Coordinates of C-alpha atoms in Angstrom, one line a residue:
M285 CA 168.9 96.6 114.3
T286 CA 166.0 98.0 116.3
A287 CA 162.6 97.3 114.9
P288 CA 161.8 93.7 114.2
A289 CA 159.9 94.2 111.0
A290 CA 158.1 91.3 109.6
T291 CA 158.0 89.9 106.1
P292 CA 154.3 89.2 105.6
A293 CA 153.1 85.9 104.5
P294 CA 150.8 86.2 101.5
A295 CA 148.0 88.3 102.9
P296 CA 144.7 86.4 103.2
A297 CA 141.5 87.8 101.7
P298 CA 139.2 89.4 104.3
A299 CA 137.8 86.6 106.4
A300 CA 134.1 86.0 106.9
T301 CA 132.8 87.6 110.1
G302 CA 132.2 84.4 111.9
S303 CA 135.5 82.7 111.0
P304 CA 138.4 82.7 113.5
V305 CA 141.0 85.4 113.1
R306 CA 144.7 85.0 113.6
P307 CA 145.8 88.3 115.3
Y308 CA 149.3 88.2 113.9
E309 CA 149.1 87.8 110.2
A310 CA 151.7 90.5 109.4
Y311 CA 153.2 93.7 110.5
V312 CA 152.1 96.2 107.9
Y313 CA 154.9 98.8 108.1
A314 CA 154.8 99.6 104.3
Y315 CA 152.3 99.1 101.6
P316 CA 152.7 97.6 99.0
H317 CA 155.2 95.4 100.8
K318 CA 158.6 95.0 99.1
T319 CA 157.9 91.3 98.3
A320 CA 155.3 92.7 95.8
Y321 CA 158.0 94.6 94.0
T322 CA 159.3 93.3 90.7
E323 CA 162.2 94.2 88.4
L324 CA 161.2 97.2 86.3
D325 CA 161.6 96.4 82.6
D326 CA 161.6 100.1 81.6
R327 CA 164.0 101.2 84.3
P328 CA 162.5 104.7 84.4
A329 CA 164.9 107.7 84.8
L330 CA 164.6 109.3 88.3
R331 CA 164.3 112.8 86.7
D332 CA 161.2 111.6 84.9
L333 CA 159.7 109.9 88.0
W334 CA 160.0 113.0 90.1
R335 CA 158.8 115.5 87.5
G336 CA 155.7 117.2 88.8
E337 CA 156.0 115.6 92.3
A338 CA 155.8 117.8 95.4
K339 CA 159.3 118.3 96.8
D340 CA 158.8 120.9 99.5
A341 CA 158.4 118.4 102.4
L342 CA 160.5 115.3 101.5
S343 CA 161.5 112.6 103.9
L344 CA 165.1 111.3 103.7
Y345 CA 166.1 107.8 104.7
L346 CA 169.7 106.5 104.6
H347 CA 170.1 102.7 105.0
I348 CA 173.2 101.1 106.6
P349 CA 173.0 97.3 106.0
F350 CA 175.5 96.2 108.7
C351 CA 175.1 94.7 112.2
E352 CA 177.5 93.2 114.6
V353 CA 175.2 90.1 115.0
R354 CA 172.0 89.1 113.4
C355 CA 169.2 88.5 115.9
G356 CA 167.2 85.3 115.6
F357 CA 163.9 87.1 114.7
C358 CA 165.5 89.5 112.2
N359 CA 164.7 89.4 108.5
L360 CA 165.7 92.9 107.7
F361 CA 168.1 93.6 104.9
T362 CA 171.4 93.4 106.8
R363 CA 174.6 91.4 106.9
I364 CA 176.9 90.5 109.8
G365 CA 180.2 92.5 109.8
A366 CA 181.9 94.3 106.9
P367 CA 185.3 92.9 106.1
D368 CA 188.0 94.4 103.8
G369 CA 186.9 98.1 103.9
L370 CA 183.3 97.3 102.8
T371 CA 181.8 100.1 104.9
G372 CA 184.1 102.6 103.0
R373 CA 183.0 101.2 99.6
Y374 CA 179.4 101.3 100.7
L375 CA 179.7 105.0 101.7
D376 CA 181.4 105.7 98.4
A377 CA 178.4 104.2 96.6
L378 CA 176.0 106.0 98.9
D379 CA 177.7 109.2 97.9
R380 CA 177.4 108.4 94.2
Q381 CA 173.7 107.6 94.7
A382 CA 173.0 110.8 96.6
T383 CA 174.6 112.8 93.9
A384 CA 172.6 111.2 91.2
V385 CA 169.3 111.5 93.1
R386 CA 169.9 115.2 93.9
D387 CA 170.7 115.8 90.3
A388 CA 167.5 114.1 89.3
L389 CA 165.5 116.1 91.7
D390 CA 167.0 119.4 90.5
A391 CA 166.5 118.4 86.8
S392 CA 162.9 117.1 87.3
D393 CA 161.3 120.5 87.2
Q394 CA 163.6 122.7 85.3
E395 CA 160.8 124.4 83.4
S396 CA 158.8 125.2 86.6
P397 CA 161.2 124.7 89.5
G398 CA 159.8 124.6 93.0
P399 CA 161.5 124.4 96.4
I400 CA 163.3 121.2 97.3
R401 CA 163.2 120.8 101.1
F402 CA 163.6 117.9 103.5
A403 CA 161.1 117.9 106.4
N404 CA 162.7 115.0 108.3
A405 CA 165.5 112.5 108.1
A406 CA 166.3 109.0 109.5
F407 CA 169.3 106.7 109.5
G408 CA 168.3 103.0 109.8
G409 CA 169.4 99.6 109.0
G410 CA 170.9 97.3 109.9
T411 CA 172.6 99.4 112.6
P412 CA 173.8 102.8 111.5
T413 CA 176.1 103.0 114.5
F414 CA 177.9 100.0 113.2
L415 CA 179.8 102.7 111.4
T416 CA 182.7 104.3 113.2
A417 CA 182.5 107.9 114.5
D418 CA 184.4 109.2 111.4
E419 CA 182.1 107.2 109.1
L420 CA 179.0 108.6 110.8
E421 CA 180.4 112.1 110.1
R422 CA 180.7 111.2 106.5
L423 CA 177.1 109.8 106.5
C424 CA 175.9 113.1 107.8
D425 CA 177.9 114.9 105.2
I426 CA 176.3 112.9 102.4
A427 CA 172.8 113.8 103.8
E428 CA 173.7 117.5 104.1
T429 CA 176.2 118.2 101.3
R430 CA 174.9 115.9 98.6
M431 CA 171.2 115.9 99.4
G432 CA 170.8 119.4 100.9
A433 CA 169.1 118.2 104.1
D434 CA 169.8 120.6 107.0
L435 CA 170.1 118.0 109.8
R436 CA 170.3 120.5 112.6
A437 CA 167.0 122.1 111.5
I438 CA 164.8 119.1 111.0
P439 CA 163.9 116.0 113.0
L440 CA 166.6 113.3 112.7
S441 CA 166.1 109.8 114.0
V442 CA 168.9 107.3 114.3
E443 CA 168.8 103.6 115.2
T444 CA 171.4 102.1 117.4
S445 CA 172.2 99.0 119.5
P446 CA 173.6 98.4 122.9
A447 CA 177.0 97.2 121.6
T448 CA 177.4 100.1 119.1
A449 CA 176.0 103.0 121.2
T450 CA 179.5 104.1 122.1
A451 CA 180.3 107.6 123.5
D452 CA 182.2 108.7 120.4
R453 CA 179.5 107.6 117.9
L454 CA 176.7 109.2 120.0
A455 CA 178.6 112.4 120.3
V456 CA 178.8 112.7 116.5
L457 CA 175.1 112.1 116.2
A458 CA 174.2 114.6 118.9
E459 CA 176.5 117.3 117.4
R460 CA 175.1 116.8 113.9
G461 CA 171.5 117.3 115.0
A462 CA 170.0 113.9 116.0
T463 CA 166.7 114.5 117.8
R464 CA 165.7 110.9 118.4
L465 CA 167.8 107.8 119.2
S466 CA 166.1 104.4 119.0
I467 CA 167.7 101.4 120.7
G468 CA 166.6 97.8 120.2
V469 CA 166.7 96.2 123.7
Q470 CA 164.0 93.6 123.1
S471 CA 164.3 92.2 126.7
F472 CA 166.1 93.2 129.9
V473 CA 166.1 89.6 130.9
D474 CA 169.3 88.0 129.8
E475 CA 167.8 84.5 129.3
E476 CA 165.1 85.9 127.0
A477 CA 167.6 87.8 125.0
R478 CA 169.5 84.5 124.4
A479 CA 166.2 82.8 123.5
A480 CA 165.7 85.4 120.8
V481 CA 169.3 84.8 119.6
R482 CA 170.3 88.3 120.7
P483 CA 173.5 87.9 122.8
Q484 CA 173.6 90.8 125.3
R485 CA 173.8 91.4 129.0
R486 CA 171.5 93.7 130.9
A487 CA 174.4 95.6 132.4
D488 CA 175.6 96.5 128.9
V489 CA 172.2 97.6 127.9
E490 CA 171.9 99.8 131.0
A491 CA 175.3 101.3 130.3
A492 CA 174.3 102.1 126.7
L493 CA 171.1 103.8 127.8
G494 CA 173.1 105.9 130.2
R495 CA 175.4 107.0 127.4
I496 CA 172.3 107.9 125.2
R497 CA 170.8 110.0 128.0
D498 CA 174.1 111.7 128.5
T499 CA 174.0 113.1 125.0
G500 CA 171.0 115.2 125.7
V501 CA 169.2 114.1 122.5
P502 CA 165.6 114.9 123.3
V503 CA 163.9 111.6 122.4
L504 CA 164.9 108.2 123.5
N505 CA 163.0 105.3 122.1
I506 CA 163.3 101.7 123.5
D507 CA 162.1 98.7 121.5
L508 CA 160.8 95.7 123.5
I509 CA 159.5 92.3 122.2
Y510 CA 156.8 90.1 123.7
G511 CA 156.2 86.4 122.9
I512 CA 159.8 85.2 123.4
D513 CA 160.2 81.6 124.4
G514 CA 160.1 81.3 128.2
Q515 CA 158.7 84.8 128.7
T516 CA 156.0 85.2 131.4
P517 CA 153.8 88.0 132.6
A518 CA 156.3 88.5 135.4
T519 CA 159.4 88.7 133.2
W520 CA 157.5 90.9 130.7
R521 CA 156.8 93.3 133.7
T522 CA 160.5 93.2 134.5
S523 CA 161.4 94.5 131.1
L524 CA 158.6 97.1 131.0
D525 CA 159.7 98.4 134.4
A526 CA 163.3 98.4 133.5
A527 CA 162.5 100.5 130.4
L528 CA 160.2 102.8 132.3
A529 CA 163.0 103.6 134.8
W530 CA 164.7 105.5 132.0
R531 CA 161.6 107.6 131.3
P532 CA 161.9 107.1 127.5
E533 CA 159.9 109.6 125.5
E534 CA 158.8 106.6 123.3
L535 CA 158.4 102.9 123.7
Y536 CA 157.7 100.4 120.9
L537 CA 156.2 97.0 121.9
Y538 CA 156.6 94.4 119.2
P539 CA 155.1 91.0 119.0
L540 CA 157.6 88.3 118.1
Y541 CA 157.3 86.8 114.6
V542 CA 159.1 83.7 113.5
R543 CA 159.8 84.0 109.8
A544 CA 161.5 82.0 107.0
L545 CA 165.2 82.2 106.6
T546 CA 165.8 83.7 110.1
G547 CA 167.7 82.1 113.0
L548 CA 164.6 81.3 115.0
A549 CA 163.0 79.6 112.0
R550 CA 165.8 77.0 112.1
R551 CA 165.3 76.4 115.8
T552 CA 161.6 76.6 116.5
A553 CA 158.2 76.9 114.9
H554 CA 155.4 79.0 116.4
T555 CA 152.1 78.5 114.6
D556 CA 149.7 77.5 117.3
R557 CA 146.8 79.5 118.6
D558 CA 148.1 79.2 122.2
W559 CA 151.0 81.4 121.2
D560 CA 148.6 83.9 119.6
E561 CA 146.7 84.1 122.9
Q562 CA 149.9 84.5 124.9
R563 CA 151.0 87.4 122.7
L564 CA 147.6 89.1 122.9
A565 CA 147.7 88.8 126.7
L566 CA 151.2 90.2 126.9
Y567 CA 150.3 93.0 124.5
R568 CA 147.3 94.0 126.7
Q569 CA 149.5 93.8 129.8
G570 CA 152.1 96.0 128.2
R571 CA 149.6 98.5 126.8
D572 CA 147.7 98.8 130.2
H573 CA 151.0 99.2 132.1
L574 CA 152.3 102.0 129.9
L575 CA 148.9 103.8 129.9
A576 CA 148.9 103.6 133.7
H577 CA 152.4 105.2 133.7
G578 CA 151.6 108.3 131.7
Y579 CA 152.0 107.1 128.1
E580 CA 149.6 107.6 125.2
Q581 CA 149.0 105.0 122.6
V582 CA 149.9 106.1 119.1
S583 CA 149.5 102.8 117.3
M584 CA 149.4 99.1 118.2
R585 CA 153.2 99.3 118.7
M586 CA 154.0 102.9 119.5
F587 CA 153.6 104.6 122.9
R588 CA 154.6 108.2 123.6
R589 CA 155.1 109.7 127.1
A590 CA 152.2 112.1 127.5
D591 CA 154.4 115.0 128.6
A592 CA 156.9 114.6 125.8
A593 CA 156.8 116.9 122.9
P594 CA 156.6 115.1 119.5
Q595 CA 159.9 115.4 117.6
G596 CA 158.7 115.1 114.0
P597 CA 156.4 112.6 112.3
D598 CA 154.9 109.5 113.9
D599 CA 156.0 106.0 112.8
H600 CA 153.8 105.9 109.7
A601 CA 154.8 109.3 108.2
C602 CA 157.9 108.1 106.4
Q603 CA 155.7 105.9 104.3
T604 CA 154.0 108.9 102.7
D605 CA 154.6 110.1 99.1
G606 CA 157.8 112.1 98.8
M607 CA 160.2 109.6 100.4
I608 CA 163.8 109.5 99.2
G609 CA 165.6 106.4 100.2
L610 CA 169.4 106.0 99.8
G611 CA 171.2 102.7 100.3
C612 CA 170.6 99.2 98.9
G613 CA 167.9 98.4 101.4
A614 CA 166.0 101.7 101.2
R615 CA 162.8 102.4 99.4
S616 CA 161.7 105.6 97.7
Y617 CA 158.1 106.7 97.1
T618 CA 156.6 108.9 94.4
S619 CA 152.8 109.2 94.0
T620 CA 152.8 106.6 91.3
L621 CA 155.8 104.3 91.8
H622 CA 157.5 102.8 94.9
Y623 CA 161.0 101.7 94.0
S624 CA 164.2 100.2 95.5
F625 CA 166.9 97.7 94.9
D626 CA 166.5 93.9 95.1
Y627 CA 165.5 92.4 98.4
A628 CA 166.6 89.2 100.2
V629 CA 166.8 87.7 103.7
D630 CA 169.3 84.9 103.1
M631 CA 172.8 86.1 104.1
G632 CA 174.5 85.0 100.9
R633 CA 172.0 86.8 98.8
I634 CA 172.3 89.9 100.9
R635 CA 176.0 89.9 100.5
A636 CA 175.7 89.7 96.7
I637 CA 173.2 92.5 96.5
I638 CA 175.5 94.7 98.7
D639 CA 178.5 93.9 96.5
D640 CA 176.4 94.8 93.4
Y641 CA 175.4 98.1 95.0
T642 CA 178.9 99.1 95.9
A643 CA 180.0 98.4 92.3
T644 CA 177.1 100.5 90.8
E645 CA 178.0 103.6 88.9
D646 CA 174.7 104.6 87.4
F647 CA 172.1 105.4 90.1
G648 CA 169.9 107.5 87.8
H649 CA 167.2 104.9 87.2
A650 CA 164.7 102.9 89.3
V651 CA 165.5 99.2 89.2
H652 CA 162.9 97.3 91.3
G653 CA 159.5 98.6 92.3
R654 CA 155.7 98.6 92.0
R655 CA 153.3 101.0 90.4
V656 CA 150.7 102.6 92.6
D657 CA 147.3 103.2 90.9
A658 CA 144.3 105.0 92.3
D659 CA 142.9 102.0 94.1
E660 CA 146.3 101.2 95.7
A661 CA 146.6 104.8 96.8
R662 CA 143.3 104.6 98.5
R663 CA 144.2 101.4 100.3
R664 CA 147.5 102.8 101.3
H665 CA 146.0 106.0 102.8
L666 CA 143.4 104.0 104.6
L667 CA 146.0 101.6 106.1
Q668 CA 148.4 104.4 107.1
S669 CA 145.6 106.3 108.8
L670 CA 143.4 103.6 110.3
L671 CA 146.3 101.8 112.0
Q672 CA 147.0 105.0 114.0
A673 CA 145.2 105.3 117.3
R674 CA 143.8 108.7 116.4
G675 CA 142.1 107.3 113.3
M676 CA 141.4 108.9 110.0
P677 CA 139.2 112.0 109.5
L678 CA 136.7 111.1 106.9
A679 CA 136.9 114.6 105.5
D680 CA 140.6 114.2 104.7
Y681 CA 139.9 111.0 102.7
R682 CA 137.1 112.7 100.9
D683 CA 139.1 115.8 100.1
R684 CA 142.0 113.7 98.7
F685 CA 140.1 111.1 96.7
G686 CA 136.6 112.6 96.2
T687 CA 135.0 109.4 97.5
D688 CA 134.0 107.9 100.9
P689 CA 135.9 104.9 102.3
H690 CA 132.7 103.2 103.1
D691 CA 131.8 103.2 99.4
D692 CA 135.4 102.2 98.4
F693 CA 135.8 99.4 100.9
P694 CA 132.3 98.4 102.0
A695 CA 133.0 94.7 102.6
E696 CA 136.2 95.2 104.6
L697 CA 134.9 98.0 106.8
A698 CA 131.6 96.1 107.4
A699 CA 133.7 93.1 108.5
F700 CA 135.8 95.2 110.8
A701 CA 132.7 96.8 112.4
A702 CA 131.0 93.4 112.9
R703 CA 134.1 92.2 114.8
G704 CA 134.0 95.2 117.0
W705 CA 137.2 96.6 115.6
L706 CA 135.8 100.1 114.7
A707 CA 134.8 102.9 117.1
G708 CA 133.7 106.5 116.8
D709 CA 131.1 108.3 114.9
G710 CA 132.6 107.5 111.5
A711 CA 132.3 103.7 111.9
A712 CA 129.0 103.5 110.1
G713 CA 129.6 106.1 107.4
G714 CA 127.2 109.0 107.0
G715 CA 127.4 112.5 105.8
A716 CA 130.2 115.0 105.4
D717 CA 130.3 115.7 109.2
S718 CA 130.4 112.0 110.2
G719 CA 133.7 112.4 111.9
V720 CA 136.6 110.0 112.3
L721 CA 137.1 106.4 111.3
R722 CA 138.9 105.0 114.2
L723 CA 139.9 101.6 115.6
S724 CA 138.5 100.4 118.9
P725 CA 141.0 99.1 121.5
E726 CA 140.3 95.6 120.3
G727 CA 140.8 96.8 116.7
L728 CA 144.2 98.2 117.6
A729 CA 145.1 94.9 119.3
H730 CA 144.3 93.2 116.0
S731 CA 146.1 95.6 113.7
D732 CA 148.3 92.8 112.3
A733 CA 145.1 91.0 111.1
L734 CA 143.2 94.1 110.0
G735 CA 146.0 95.6 107.9
P736 CA 146.6 92.6 105.6
A737 CA 142.8 92.3 105.1
L738 CA 143.1 95.6 103.2
F739 CA 145.7 94.4 100.7
S740 CA 144.5 94.4 97.1
P741 CA 144.1 91.0 95.3
A742 CA 146.9 92.1 93.0
V743 CA 149.3 92.7 95.8
R744 CA 148.3 89.5 97.6
A745 CA 149.0 87.6 94.3
A746 CA 152.4 89.3 93.9
M747 CA 153.4 88.5 97.4
A748 CA 152.3 84.9 97.0
A749 CA 154.4 84.6 93.9
Y750 CA 157.5 86.0 95.6
E751 CA 160.2 83.4 96.1
A752 CA 161.9 83.8 99.5
K753 CA 165.6 84.3 99.0

């Protein structure tokens, strides 16, 4: 597991300008969040869902829900270990699903067929490199042979961990076309790793990083976490400098969240404002340190080395329409429906869902999901764009929706502006040439408060009604 994605608490309505703001409401990495999904009574056929959708620049995501350990902060859809040939059965099911999905894509536009092309691909989890080298070969075969994705011709990102970044696995990924390897380190300080319930030694982390660099894969990403118990500005600097020593093309800096049904939730409770202030201070320290060492800020979390060529889309791009997700924890996105399988955090529930997935024969229908209407599409576009450091060109929004975001979201944008979270010539609205709607440095720092404030009342209600499991 690399990126510690948060399960949001029910998103609050936009706060009054003068009221205090909690800077860490939720990490908005997808909208609507999966806790707003429900079982689809009509179970629509995939061939009908994809009819008329653009399919010439699809994103492909393959999900592997296995890890060697489960970190204390992790609430991703993953289980520890895979006994009794479970990985083989899982790949069998993934193969069946890929066949059904590709058949649905091919059949969705038989009367007016258009090109079906994948523009990028990613293997995530869980930990994809939990699979053996031979199983990774098979995973690549499924993406290429079943789905028709040319992995050597498009950006391919793969997540790994220090314990599973072995030479044989990495060699397979490099040979099959991986352009980006992302490793979850979280901390180079052994005591902090233990405090986050992530058993690892710095020596093993450094050895794994050396093996990754030996592959020649062009982009190395290192994930770090701030806000761990016992972490200080000095130890945070230790981790930052240890990561910078490898000159990674990308670095992600994640604030620690403590969430229900995770290991840390059973050991500690972080709810006080002192912790908020600590995380904000560490964020600013990390941001300034990376900027001073030749990195550019892409979003609150993502930093890219200024002299590194981008290797495909930024972190938000996989959330665009035209996303094909394979695996029981993956999501797929059409312009009107986001769909997936059931979601859980509790290990027993996850095991049951994985068992159900491996026993599934009919993958031709969407099972769980949420409809996306015009209002949600506007909110989603605004979220995806505004949370990026470069901001949102107002002309792009107007061209897509025929309206202005200041007219669609006057209260929210006015509150953001009053808090000093907006910058640039698009902050106050204006004419067709008013420019870019962009966050200020303080707005970027408060991305995890700003994002949830844009959730619709219907999504907030659905998330509030979700029963954690």
